[in-house]
Tab-separated table of C-alpha atoms and ligand atoms in Angstrom:
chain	number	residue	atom	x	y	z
A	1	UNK	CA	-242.063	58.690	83.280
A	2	UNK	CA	-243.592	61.510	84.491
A	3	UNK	CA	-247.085	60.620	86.599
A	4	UNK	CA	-249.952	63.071	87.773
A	5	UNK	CA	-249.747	64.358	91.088
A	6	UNK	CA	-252.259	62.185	93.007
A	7	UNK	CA	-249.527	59.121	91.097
A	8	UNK	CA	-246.509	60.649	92.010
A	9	UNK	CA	-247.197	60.852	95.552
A	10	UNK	CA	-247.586	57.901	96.410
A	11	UNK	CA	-244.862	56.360	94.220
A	12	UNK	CA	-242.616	58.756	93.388
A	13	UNK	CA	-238.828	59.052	94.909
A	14	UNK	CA	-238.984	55.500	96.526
A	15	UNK	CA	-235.625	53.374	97.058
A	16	UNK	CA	-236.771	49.865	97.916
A	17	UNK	CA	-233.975	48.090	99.882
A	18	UNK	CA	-233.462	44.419	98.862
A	19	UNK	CA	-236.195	43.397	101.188
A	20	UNK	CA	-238.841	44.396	98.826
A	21	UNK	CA	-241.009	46.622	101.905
A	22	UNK	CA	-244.239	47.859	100.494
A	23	UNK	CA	-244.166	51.103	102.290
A	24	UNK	CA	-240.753	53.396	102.556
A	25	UNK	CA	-237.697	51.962	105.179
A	26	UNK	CA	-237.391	54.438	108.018
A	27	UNK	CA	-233.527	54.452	108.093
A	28	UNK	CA	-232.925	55.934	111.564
A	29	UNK	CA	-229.779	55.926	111.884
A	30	UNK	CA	-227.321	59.109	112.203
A	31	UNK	CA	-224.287	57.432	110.222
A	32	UNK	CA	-223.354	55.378	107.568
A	33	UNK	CA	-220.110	52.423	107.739
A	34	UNK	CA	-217.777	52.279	105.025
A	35	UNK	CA	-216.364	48.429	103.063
A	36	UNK	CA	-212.332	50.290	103.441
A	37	UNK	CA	-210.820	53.323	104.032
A	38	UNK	CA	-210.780	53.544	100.290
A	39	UNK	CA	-214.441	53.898	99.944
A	40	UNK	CA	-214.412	56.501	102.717
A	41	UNK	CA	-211.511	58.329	101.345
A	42	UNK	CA	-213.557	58.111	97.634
A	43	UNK	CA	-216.839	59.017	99.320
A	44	UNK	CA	-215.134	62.397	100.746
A	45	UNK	CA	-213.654	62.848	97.902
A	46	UNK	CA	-216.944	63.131	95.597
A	47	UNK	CA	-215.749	60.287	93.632
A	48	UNK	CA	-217.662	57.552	95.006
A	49	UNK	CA	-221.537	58.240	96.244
A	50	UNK	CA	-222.335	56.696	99.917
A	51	UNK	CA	-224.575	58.282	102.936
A	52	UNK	CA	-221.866	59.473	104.970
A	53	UNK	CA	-223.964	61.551	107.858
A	54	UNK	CA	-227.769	62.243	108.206
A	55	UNK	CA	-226.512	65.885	108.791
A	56	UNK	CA	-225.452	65.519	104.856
A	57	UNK	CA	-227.739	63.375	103.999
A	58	UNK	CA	-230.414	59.872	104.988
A	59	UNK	CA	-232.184	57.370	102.683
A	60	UNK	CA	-235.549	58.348	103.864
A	61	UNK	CA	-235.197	61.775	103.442
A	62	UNK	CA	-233.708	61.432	100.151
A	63	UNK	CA	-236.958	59.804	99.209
A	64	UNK	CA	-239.194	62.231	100.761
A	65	UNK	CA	-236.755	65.405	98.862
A	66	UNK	CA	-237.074	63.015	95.505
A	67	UNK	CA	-240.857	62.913	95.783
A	68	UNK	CA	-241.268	66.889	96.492
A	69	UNK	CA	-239.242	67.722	93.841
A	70	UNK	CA	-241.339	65.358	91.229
A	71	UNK	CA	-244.652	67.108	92.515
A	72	UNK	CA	-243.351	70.219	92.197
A	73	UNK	CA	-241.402	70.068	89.102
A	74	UNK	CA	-238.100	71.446	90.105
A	75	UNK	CA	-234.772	69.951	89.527
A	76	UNK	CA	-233.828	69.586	93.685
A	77	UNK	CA	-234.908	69.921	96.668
A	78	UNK	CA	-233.726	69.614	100.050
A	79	UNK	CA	-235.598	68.852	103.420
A	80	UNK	CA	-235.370	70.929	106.564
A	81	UNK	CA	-236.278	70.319	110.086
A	82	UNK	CA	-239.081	73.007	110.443
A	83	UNK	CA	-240.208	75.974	107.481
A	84	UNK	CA	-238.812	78.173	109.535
A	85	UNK	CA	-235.181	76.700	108.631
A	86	UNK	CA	-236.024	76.142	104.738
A	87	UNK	CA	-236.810	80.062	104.826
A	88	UNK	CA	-233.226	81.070	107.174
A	89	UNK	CA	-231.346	78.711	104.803
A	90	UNK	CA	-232.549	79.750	101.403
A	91	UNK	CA	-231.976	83.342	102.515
A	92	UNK	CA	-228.517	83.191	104.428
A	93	UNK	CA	-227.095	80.708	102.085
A	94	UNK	CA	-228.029	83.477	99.193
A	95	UNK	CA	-227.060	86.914	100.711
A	96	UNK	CA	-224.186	88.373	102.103
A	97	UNK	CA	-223.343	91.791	103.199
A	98	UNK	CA	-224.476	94.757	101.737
A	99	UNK	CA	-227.170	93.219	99.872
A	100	UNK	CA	-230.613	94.478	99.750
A	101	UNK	CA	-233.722	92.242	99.930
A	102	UNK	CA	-237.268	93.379	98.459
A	103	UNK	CA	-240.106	91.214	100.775
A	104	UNK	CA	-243.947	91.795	100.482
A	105	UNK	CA	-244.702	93.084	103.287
A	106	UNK	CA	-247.706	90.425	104.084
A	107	UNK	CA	-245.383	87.787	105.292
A	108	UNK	CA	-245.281	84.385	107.845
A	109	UNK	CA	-244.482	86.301	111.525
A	110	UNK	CA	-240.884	84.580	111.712
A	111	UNK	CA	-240.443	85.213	108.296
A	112	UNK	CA	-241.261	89.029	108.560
A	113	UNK	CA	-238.478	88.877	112.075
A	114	UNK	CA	-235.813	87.328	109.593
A	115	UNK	CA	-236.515	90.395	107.205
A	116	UNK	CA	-236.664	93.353	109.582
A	117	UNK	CA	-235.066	92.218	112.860
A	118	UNK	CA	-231.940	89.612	111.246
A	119	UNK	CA	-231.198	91.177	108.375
A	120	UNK	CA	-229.847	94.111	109.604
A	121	UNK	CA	-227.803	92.852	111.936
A	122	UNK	CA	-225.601	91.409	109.489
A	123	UNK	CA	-225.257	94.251	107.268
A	124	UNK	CA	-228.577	93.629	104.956
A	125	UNK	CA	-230.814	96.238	103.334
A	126	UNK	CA	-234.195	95.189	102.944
A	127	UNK	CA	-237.247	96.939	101.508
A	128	UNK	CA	-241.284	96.215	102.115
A	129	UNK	CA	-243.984	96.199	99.409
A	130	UNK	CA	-247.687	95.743	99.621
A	131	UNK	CA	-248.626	92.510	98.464
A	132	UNK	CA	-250.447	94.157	95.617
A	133	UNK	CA	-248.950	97.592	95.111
A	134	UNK	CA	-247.548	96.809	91.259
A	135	UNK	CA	-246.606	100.655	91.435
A	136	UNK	CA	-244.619	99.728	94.954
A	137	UNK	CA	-242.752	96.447	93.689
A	138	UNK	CA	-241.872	98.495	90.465
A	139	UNK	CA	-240.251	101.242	92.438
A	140	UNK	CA	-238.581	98.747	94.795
A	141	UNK	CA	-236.951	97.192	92.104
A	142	UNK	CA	-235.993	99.963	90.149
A	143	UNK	CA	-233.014	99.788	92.197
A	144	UNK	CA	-230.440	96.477	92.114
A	145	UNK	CA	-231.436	94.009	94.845
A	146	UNK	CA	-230.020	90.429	95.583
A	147	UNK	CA	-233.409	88.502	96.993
A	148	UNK	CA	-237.020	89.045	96.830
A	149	UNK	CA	-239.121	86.766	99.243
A	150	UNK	CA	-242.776	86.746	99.430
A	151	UNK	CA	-245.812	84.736	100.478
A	152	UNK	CA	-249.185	84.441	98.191
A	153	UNK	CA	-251.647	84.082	99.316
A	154	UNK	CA	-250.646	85.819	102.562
A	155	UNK	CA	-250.868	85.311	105.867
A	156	UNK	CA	-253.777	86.139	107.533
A	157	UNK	CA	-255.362	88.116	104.927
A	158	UNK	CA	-254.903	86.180	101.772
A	159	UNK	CA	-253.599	88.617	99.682
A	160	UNK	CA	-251.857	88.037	96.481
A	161	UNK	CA	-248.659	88.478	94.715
A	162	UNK	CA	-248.302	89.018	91.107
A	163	UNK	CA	-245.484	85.902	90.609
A	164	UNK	CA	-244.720	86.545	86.904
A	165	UNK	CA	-244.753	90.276	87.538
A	166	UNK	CA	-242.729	90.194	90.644
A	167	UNK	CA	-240.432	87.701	88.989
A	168	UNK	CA	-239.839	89.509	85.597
A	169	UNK	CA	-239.129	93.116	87.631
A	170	UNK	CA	-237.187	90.840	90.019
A	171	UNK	CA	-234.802	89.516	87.921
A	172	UNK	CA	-234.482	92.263	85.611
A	173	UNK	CA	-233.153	93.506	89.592
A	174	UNK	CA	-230.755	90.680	89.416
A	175	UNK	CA	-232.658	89.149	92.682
A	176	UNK	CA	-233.427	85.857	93.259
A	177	UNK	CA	-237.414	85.166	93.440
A	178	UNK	CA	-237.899	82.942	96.581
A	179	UNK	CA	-241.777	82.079	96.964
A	180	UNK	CA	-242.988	81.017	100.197
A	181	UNK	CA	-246.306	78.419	98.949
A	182	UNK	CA	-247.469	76.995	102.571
A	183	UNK	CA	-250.889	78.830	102.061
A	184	UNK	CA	-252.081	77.404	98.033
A	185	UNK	CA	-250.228	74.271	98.743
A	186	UNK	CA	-248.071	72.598	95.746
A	187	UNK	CA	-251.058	71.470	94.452
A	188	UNK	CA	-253.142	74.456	93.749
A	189	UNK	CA	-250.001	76.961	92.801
A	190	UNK	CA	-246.655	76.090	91.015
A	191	UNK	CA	-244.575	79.352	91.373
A	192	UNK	CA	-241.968	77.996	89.693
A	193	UNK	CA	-244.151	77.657	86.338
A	194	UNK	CA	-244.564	81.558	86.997
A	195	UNK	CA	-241.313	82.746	87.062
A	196	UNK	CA	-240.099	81.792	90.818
A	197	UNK	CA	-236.419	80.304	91.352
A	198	UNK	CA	-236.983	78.708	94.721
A	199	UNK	CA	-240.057	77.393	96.505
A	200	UNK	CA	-240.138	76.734	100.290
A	201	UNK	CA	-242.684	75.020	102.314
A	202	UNK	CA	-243.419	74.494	105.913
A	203	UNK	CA	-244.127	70.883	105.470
A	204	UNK	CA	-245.674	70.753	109.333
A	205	UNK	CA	-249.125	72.235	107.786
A	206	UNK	CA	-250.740	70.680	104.569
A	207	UNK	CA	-247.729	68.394	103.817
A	208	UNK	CA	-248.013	66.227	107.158
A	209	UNK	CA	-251.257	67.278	107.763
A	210	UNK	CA	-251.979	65.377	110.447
A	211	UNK	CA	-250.487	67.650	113.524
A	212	UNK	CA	-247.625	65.199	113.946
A	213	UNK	CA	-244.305	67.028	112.688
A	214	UNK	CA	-241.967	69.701	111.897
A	215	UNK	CA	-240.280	69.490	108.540
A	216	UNK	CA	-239.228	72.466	105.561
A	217	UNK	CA	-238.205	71.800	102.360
A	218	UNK	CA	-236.415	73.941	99.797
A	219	UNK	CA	-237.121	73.496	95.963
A	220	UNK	CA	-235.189	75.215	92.766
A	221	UNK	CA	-232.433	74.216	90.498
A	222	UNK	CA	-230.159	71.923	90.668
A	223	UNK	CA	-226.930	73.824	90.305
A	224	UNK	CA	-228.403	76.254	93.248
A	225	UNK	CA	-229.439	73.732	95.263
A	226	UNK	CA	-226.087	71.354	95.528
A	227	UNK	CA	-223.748	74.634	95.001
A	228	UNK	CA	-225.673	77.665	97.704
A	229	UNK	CA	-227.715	75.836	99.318
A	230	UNK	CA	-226.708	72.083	100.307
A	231	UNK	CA	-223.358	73.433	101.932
A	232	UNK	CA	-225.008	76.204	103.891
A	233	UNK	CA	-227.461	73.143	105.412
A	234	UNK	CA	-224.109	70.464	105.531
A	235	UNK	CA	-222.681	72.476	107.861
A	236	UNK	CA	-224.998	74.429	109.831
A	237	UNK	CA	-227.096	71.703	110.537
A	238	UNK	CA	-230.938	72.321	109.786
A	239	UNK	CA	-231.139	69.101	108.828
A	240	UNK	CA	-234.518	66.305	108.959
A	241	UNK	CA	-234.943	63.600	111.053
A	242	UNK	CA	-235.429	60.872	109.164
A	243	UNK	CA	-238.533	59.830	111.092
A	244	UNK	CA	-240.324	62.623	110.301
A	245	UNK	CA	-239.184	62.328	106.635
A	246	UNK	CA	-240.945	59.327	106.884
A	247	UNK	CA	-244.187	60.309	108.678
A	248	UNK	CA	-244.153	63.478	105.540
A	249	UNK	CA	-243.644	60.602	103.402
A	250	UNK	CA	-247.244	58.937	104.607
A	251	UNK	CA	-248.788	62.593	104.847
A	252	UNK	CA	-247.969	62.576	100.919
A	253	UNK	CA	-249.868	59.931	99.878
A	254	UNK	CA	-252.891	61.313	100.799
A	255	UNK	CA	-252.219	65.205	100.472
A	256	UNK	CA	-254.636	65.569	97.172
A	257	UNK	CA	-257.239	63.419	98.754
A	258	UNK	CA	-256.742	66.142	102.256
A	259	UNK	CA	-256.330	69.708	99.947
A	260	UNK	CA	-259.174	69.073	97.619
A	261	UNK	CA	-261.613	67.786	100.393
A	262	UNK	CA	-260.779	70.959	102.626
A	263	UNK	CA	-260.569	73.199	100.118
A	264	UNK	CA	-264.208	72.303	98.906
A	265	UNK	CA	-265.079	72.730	102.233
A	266	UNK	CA	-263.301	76.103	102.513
A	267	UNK	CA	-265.159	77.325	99.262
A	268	UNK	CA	-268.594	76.355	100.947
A	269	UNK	CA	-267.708	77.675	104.578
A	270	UNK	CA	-266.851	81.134	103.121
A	271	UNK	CA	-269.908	81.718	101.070
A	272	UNK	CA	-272.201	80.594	104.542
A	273	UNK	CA	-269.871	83.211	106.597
A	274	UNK	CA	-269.921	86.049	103.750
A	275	UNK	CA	-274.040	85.556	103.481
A	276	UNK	CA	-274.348	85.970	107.718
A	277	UNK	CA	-275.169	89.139	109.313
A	278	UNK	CA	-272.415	88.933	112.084
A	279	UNK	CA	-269.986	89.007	109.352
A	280	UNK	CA	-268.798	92.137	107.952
A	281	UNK	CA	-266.147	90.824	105.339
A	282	UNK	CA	-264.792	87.342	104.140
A	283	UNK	CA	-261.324	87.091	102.526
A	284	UNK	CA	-261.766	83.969	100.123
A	285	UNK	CA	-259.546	84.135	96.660
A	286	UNK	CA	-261.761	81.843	94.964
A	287	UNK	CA	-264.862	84.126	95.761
A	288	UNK	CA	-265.469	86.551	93.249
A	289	UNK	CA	-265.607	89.229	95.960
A	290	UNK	CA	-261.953	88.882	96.825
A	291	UNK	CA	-260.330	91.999	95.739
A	292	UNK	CA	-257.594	90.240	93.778
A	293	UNK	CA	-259.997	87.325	92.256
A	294	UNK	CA	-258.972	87.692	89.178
A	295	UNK	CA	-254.838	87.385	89.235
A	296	UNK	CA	-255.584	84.810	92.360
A	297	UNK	CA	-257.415	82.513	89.408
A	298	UNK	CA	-254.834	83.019	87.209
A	299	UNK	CA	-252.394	81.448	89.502
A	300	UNK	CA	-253.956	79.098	91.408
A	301	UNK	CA	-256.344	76.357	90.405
A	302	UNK	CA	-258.201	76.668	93.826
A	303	UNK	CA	-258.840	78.875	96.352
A	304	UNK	CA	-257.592	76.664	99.065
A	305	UNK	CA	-258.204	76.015	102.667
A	306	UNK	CA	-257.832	78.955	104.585
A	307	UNK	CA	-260.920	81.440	105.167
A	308	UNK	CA	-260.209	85.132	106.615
A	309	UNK	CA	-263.148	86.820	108.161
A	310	UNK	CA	-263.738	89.899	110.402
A	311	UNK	CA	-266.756	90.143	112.652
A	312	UNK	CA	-268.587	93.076	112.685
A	313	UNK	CA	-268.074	93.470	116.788
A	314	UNK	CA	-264.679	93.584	116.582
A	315	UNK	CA	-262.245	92.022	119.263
A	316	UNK	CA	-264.884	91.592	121.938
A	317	UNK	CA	-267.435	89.667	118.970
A	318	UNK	CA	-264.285	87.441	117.891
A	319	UNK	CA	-263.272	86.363	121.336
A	320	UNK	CA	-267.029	85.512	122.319
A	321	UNK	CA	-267.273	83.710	118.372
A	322	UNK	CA	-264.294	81.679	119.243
A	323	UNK	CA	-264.594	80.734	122.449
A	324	UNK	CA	-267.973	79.525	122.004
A	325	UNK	CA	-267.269	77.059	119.001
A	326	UNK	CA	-267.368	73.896	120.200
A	327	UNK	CA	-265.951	71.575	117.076
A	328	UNK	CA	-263.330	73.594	115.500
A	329	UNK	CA	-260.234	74.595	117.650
A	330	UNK	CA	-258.457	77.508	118.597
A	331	UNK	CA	-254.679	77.415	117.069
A	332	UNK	CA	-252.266	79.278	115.736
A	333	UNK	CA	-251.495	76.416	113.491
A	334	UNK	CA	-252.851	75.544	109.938
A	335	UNK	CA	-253.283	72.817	107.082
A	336	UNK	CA	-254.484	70.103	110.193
A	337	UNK	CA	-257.403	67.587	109.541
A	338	UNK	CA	-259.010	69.804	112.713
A	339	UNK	CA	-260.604	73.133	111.782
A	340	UNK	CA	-258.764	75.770	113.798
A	341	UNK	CA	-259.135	79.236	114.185
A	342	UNK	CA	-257.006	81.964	115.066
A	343	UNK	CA	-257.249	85.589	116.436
A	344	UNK	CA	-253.870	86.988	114.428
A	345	UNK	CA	-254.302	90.312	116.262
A	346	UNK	CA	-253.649	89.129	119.453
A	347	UNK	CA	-251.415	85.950	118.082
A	348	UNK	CA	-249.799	85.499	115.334
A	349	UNK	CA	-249.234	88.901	114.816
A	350	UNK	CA	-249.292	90.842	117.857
A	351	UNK	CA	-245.471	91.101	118.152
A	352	UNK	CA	-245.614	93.700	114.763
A	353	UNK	CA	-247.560	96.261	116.498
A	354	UNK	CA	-250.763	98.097	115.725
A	355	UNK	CA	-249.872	100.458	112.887
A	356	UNK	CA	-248.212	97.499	110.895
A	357	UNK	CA	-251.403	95.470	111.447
A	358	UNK	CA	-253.452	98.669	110.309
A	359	UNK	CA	-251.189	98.875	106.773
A	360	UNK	CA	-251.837	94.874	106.606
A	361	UNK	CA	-255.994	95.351	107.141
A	362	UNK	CA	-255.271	92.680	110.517
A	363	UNK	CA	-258.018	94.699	112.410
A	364	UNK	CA	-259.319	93.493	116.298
A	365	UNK	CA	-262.266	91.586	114.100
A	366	UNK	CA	-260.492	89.788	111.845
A	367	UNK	CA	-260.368	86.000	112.282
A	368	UNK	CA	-258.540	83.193	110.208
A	369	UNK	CA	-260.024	80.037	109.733
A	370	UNK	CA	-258.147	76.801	108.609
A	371	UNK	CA	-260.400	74.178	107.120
A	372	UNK	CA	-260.486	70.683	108.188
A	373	UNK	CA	-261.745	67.360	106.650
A	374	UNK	CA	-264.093	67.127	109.247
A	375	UNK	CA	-268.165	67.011	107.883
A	376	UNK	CA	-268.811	70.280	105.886
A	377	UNK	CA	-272.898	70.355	107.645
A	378	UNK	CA	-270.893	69.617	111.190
A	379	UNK	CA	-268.249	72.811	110.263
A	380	UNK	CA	-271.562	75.075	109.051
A	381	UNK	CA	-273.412	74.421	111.944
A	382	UNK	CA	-270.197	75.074	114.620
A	383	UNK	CA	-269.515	78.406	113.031
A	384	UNK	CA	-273.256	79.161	112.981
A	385	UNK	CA	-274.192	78.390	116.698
A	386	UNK	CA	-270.876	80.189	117.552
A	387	UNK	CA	-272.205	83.009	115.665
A	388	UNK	CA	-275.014	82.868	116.883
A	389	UNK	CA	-274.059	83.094	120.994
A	390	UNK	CA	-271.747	85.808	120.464
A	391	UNK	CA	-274.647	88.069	118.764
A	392	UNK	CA	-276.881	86.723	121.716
A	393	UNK	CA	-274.427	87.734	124.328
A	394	UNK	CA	-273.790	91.104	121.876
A	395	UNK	CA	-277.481	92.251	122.105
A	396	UNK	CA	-277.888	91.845	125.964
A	397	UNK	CA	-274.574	93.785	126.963
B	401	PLP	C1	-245.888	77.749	109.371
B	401	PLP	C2	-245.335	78.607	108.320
B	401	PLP	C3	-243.942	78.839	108.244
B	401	PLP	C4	-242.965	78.250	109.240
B	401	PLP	O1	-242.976	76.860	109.261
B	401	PLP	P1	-242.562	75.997	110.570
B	401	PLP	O2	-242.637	74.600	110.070
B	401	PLP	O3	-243.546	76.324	111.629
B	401	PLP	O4	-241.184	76.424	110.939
B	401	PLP	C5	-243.495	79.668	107.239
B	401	PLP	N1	-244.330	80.249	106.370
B	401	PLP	C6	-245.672	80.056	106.413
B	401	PLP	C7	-246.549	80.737	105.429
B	401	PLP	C8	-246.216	79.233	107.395
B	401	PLP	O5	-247.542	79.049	107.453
């Protein structure tokens, strides 16, 4: 039976031990016992199917893969202990020397360091491409490449990918299409229904939530998953704790409830910020001023809960706006319950240097804003007093 999302995340992928427990068993443990050395011998074998090692595999987070892969409709997934290792391990379990890799060029920091800084270092071409330069991903691949890996909407700006053009020029490349979807969430984008072969997620943002864990997870088919991928993770180790498998597993039930509340709060936030004169641009794909509006509708079914805004004083106007807000945070990290901002110039994306912040549009003004779930009037009125002092302190300098 195949249930709606809000259904499916609350029941879907559950094992109930014999006990009959309402909620999911945390199984912490890091082994499993055997009934004989025959069953052990079988298990190793493949011809018998028993936990043998939470490395390989746990109950709980066999429930929490079983319940990502039903939301997202893919054939398998498998958990990781941070995004960070779902991205390493769907790339290095892919590539091997003398490959070449086409990314967009608008990618997660660490991601972008994997890409130009890793990469190379083990023989691997790679090639960037504006988010939304058709002409650019085109050209790129024209020639034979092995991966393509890209983020829409992007990090900080929000800029889009075309997935079914990227993914038809792709494979026609012979490259596998890997989507990073932290930003739209798997419920307001499903890549795979656009042409992408694997999905990964940083489940520490909308996923959890709640600022409580790490966790990845890595989503595509079945014969990739258990044949590239789950050997690659097996034995390398990037493994979930099966307590945090479990806390994801409560951040599920309630994910729709979170993403559609913030994101209607999101939607609201960036028309207040684009209509105020200490603004001079908001970045907001569900806005009809967003410069890729259009294909951003056509993909996602929301604009979700990230706002990107640049204040017209530059660095100087987005310190003084940040530090004075006194409700919503300042963080480098997204998808929370808090509202938190972040100054990705001189954060999340100072390490790239100023002329690749320049191509991106990351100027000194620019700030991102992740919405919350905390009162929309309470959020309106932070940003506006905030506003507010740093013209104030602006005017009298
Ligand atoms: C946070 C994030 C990651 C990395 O996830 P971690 O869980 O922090 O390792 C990758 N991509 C995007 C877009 C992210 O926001």
């Amino acid at each position: 039976m195949v249930y709606r999302p809000s259904t499916t995340l609350i029941h879907g992928g559950v094992d109930r031990t014999p006990f009959g427990e309402t909620s999911e068993a945390v199984f912490l443990t890091s082994g499993f016992v055997y009934d004989s050395a025959e069953q052990a011998e079988a298990t190793f074998a493949g011809t018998a199917t028993h936990y043998q090692y939470s490395r390989f595999g746990n109950p709980t987070v066999t429930a929490f893969e079983r319940r990502m892969a039903l939301l997202e409709g893919a054939e398998a997934c498998r958990a990781t202990a941070t995004g960070m290792a779902a991205v390493n391990a769907a790339m290095l379990s892919h590539l091997r020397t003398g490959d070449r890799v086409v990314a967009s060029r608008a990618l997660f920091g660490s991601c972008h360091w994997i890409v130009s800084s890793l990469l190379p270092k083990l023989g691997i071409a790679h090639e960037f491409v504006d988010a939304g330069d058709a002409a650019g991903w085109r050209r790129a691949l024209g020639t034979p490449a092995q991966l393509v890996l890209l983020e829409t909407p992007s990090n900080p700006m929000l800029d889009i990918v075309d997935l079914a053009m990227v993914a038809e020029l792709a494979h026609a490349a012979g490259a596998l299409v890997v989507v990073d979807n932290v930003f739209a969430t798997p419920l307001l984008q499903r890549p795979l229904e656009h042409g992408a072969d694997v999905v990964v997620y940083s489940a520490t943002k909308h996923i959890d939530g709640q600022g409580r864990v790490l966790g990845g997870a890595v989503l595509g088919r079945k014969a990739w998953i258990e044949e590239v991928l789950q050997p690659f993770i097996r034995n390398t180790g990037p493994s979930m704790s099966p307590f945090n498998a479990w806390t994801l597993l409560k951040g599920m039930e309630t994910l729709p409830l979170r993403v559609h509340a913030a994101t209607r709060t999101a939607a609201s936030l960036a028309d207040f910020l684009a209509d105020h004169p200490q603004i001079a641009r908001v970045w907001y794909p569900a806005r009809a001023d967003h410069p890729q509006h259009a294909l951003a509708m056509r993909q996602m079914t929301a604009g979700g809960t990230l706002v990107t805004f640049e204040l017209a004083g530059g660095k100087a106007a987005a310190f003084r706006f940040c530090n004075a807000l006194g409700l919503v945070a300042i963080s480098n990290n997204l998808g929370d319950s808090r509202s938190m901002v972040t100054h990705p110039a001189t954060t999340t994306h100072m390490r790239i240097g100023t002329d690749e912040r320049a191509r991106l549009g990351i100027t000194d003004g620019v700030v991102r804003l992740s919405v919350g779930l905390e009162d929309v009037a309470d959020l309106t009125e932070d940003l506006g007093r905030a506003l507010d002092a740093s013209a104030l302190r602006h005017a009298a300098e």
